[in-house]
Structures are given as C-alpha cells and as structure tokens.
mmCIF file with all atom_site columns, C-alpha atoms in Angstrom:
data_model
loop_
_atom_site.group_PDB
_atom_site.id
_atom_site.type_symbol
_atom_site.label_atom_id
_atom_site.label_alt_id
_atom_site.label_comp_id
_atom_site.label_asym_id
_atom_site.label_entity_id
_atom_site.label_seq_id
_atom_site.pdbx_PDB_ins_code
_atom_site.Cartn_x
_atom_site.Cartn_y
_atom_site.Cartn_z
_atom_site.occupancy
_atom_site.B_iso_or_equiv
_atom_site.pdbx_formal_charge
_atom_site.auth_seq_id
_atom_site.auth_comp_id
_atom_site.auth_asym_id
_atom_site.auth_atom_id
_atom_site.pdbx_PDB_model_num
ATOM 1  C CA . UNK A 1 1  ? -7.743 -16.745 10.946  1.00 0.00 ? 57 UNK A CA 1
ATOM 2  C CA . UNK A 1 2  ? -3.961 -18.369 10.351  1.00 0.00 ? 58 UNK A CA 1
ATOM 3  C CA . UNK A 1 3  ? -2.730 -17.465 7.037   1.00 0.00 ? 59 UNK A CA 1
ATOM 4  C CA . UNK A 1 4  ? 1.042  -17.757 5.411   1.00 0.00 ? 60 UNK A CA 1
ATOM 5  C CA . UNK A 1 5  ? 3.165  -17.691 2.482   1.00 0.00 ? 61 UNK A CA 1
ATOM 6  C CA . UNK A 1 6  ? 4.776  -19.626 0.176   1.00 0.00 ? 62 UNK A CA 1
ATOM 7  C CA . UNK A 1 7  ? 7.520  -17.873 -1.987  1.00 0.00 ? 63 UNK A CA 1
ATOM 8  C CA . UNK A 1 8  ? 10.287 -19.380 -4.404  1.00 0.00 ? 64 UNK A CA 1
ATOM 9  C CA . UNK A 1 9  ? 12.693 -18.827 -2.074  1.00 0.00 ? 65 UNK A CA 1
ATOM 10 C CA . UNK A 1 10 ? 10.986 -18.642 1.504   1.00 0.00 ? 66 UNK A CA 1
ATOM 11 C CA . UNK A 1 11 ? 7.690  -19.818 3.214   1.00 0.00 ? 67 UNK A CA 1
ATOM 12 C CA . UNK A 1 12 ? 6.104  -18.788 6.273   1.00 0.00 ? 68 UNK A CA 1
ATOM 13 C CA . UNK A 1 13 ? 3.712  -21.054 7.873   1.00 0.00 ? 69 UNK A CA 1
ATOM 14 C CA . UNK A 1 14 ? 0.489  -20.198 8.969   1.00 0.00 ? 70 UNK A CA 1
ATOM 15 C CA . UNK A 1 15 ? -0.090 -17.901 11.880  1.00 0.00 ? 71 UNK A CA 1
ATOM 16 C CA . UNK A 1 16 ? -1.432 -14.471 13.000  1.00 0.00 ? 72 UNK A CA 1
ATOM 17 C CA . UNK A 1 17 ? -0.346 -11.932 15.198  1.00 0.00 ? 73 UNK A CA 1
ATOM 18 C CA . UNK A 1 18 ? 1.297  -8.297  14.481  1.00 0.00 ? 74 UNK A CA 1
ATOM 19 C CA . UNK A 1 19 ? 4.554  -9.965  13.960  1.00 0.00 ? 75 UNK A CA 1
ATOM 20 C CA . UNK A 1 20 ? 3.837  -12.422 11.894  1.00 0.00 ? 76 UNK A CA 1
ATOM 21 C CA . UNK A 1 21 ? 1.945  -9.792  9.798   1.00 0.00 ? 77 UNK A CA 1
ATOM 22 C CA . UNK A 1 22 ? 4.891  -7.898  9.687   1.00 0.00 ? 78 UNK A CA 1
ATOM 23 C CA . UNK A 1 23 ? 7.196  -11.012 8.398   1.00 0.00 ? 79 UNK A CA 1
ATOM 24 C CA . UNK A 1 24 ? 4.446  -11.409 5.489   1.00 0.00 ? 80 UNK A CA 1
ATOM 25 C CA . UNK A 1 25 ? 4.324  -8.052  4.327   1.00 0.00 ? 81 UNK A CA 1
ATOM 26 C CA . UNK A 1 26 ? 8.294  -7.933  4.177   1.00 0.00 ? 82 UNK A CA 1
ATOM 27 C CA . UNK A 1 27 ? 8.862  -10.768 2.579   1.00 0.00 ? 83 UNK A CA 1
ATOM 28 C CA . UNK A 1 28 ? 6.028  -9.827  -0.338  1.00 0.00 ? 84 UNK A CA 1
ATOM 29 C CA . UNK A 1 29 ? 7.935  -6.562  -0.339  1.00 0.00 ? 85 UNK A CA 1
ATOM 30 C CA . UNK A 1 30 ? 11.210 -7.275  -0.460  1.00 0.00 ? 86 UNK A CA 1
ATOM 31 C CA . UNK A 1 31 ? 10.275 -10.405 -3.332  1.00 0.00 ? 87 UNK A CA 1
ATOM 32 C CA . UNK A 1 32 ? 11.752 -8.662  -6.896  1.00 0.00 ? 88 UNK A CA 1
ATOM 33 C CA . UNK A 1 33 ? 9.505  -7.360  -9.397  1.00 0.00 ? 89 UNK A CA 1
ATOM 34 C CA . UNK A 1 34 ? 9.947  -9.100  -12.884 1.00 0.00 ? 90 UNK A CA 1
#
C-alpha cells in the first residue's frame, strides 16, 4: 500500500519502503505542536 503526506510546509508523495517510512514519521515529528 503507497501512502504520503501532506503538511503546511512539506509533502511527501506516495510510496512505501523503510525509508520512506522513516521520512513520514520525521516529518510528523519534527511538525510543531500548537
């Protein structure tokens, strides 16, 4: 399954892998907390 994310500042397209995973998960992480 191929899955991304659109942020305010940043997207990343749909894809999969370990990497890509790992781009997702920092971005969400790194995104600021109101």
């Amino acid at each position: 399954v191929d899955y991304g994310l659109r942020m305010p500042d940043a997207t990343i397209h749909p894809g999969q892998g370990d990497d890509h995973q790992h781009r997702c998960l920092e971005l969400l992480a790194l995104y600021p907390s109101e």
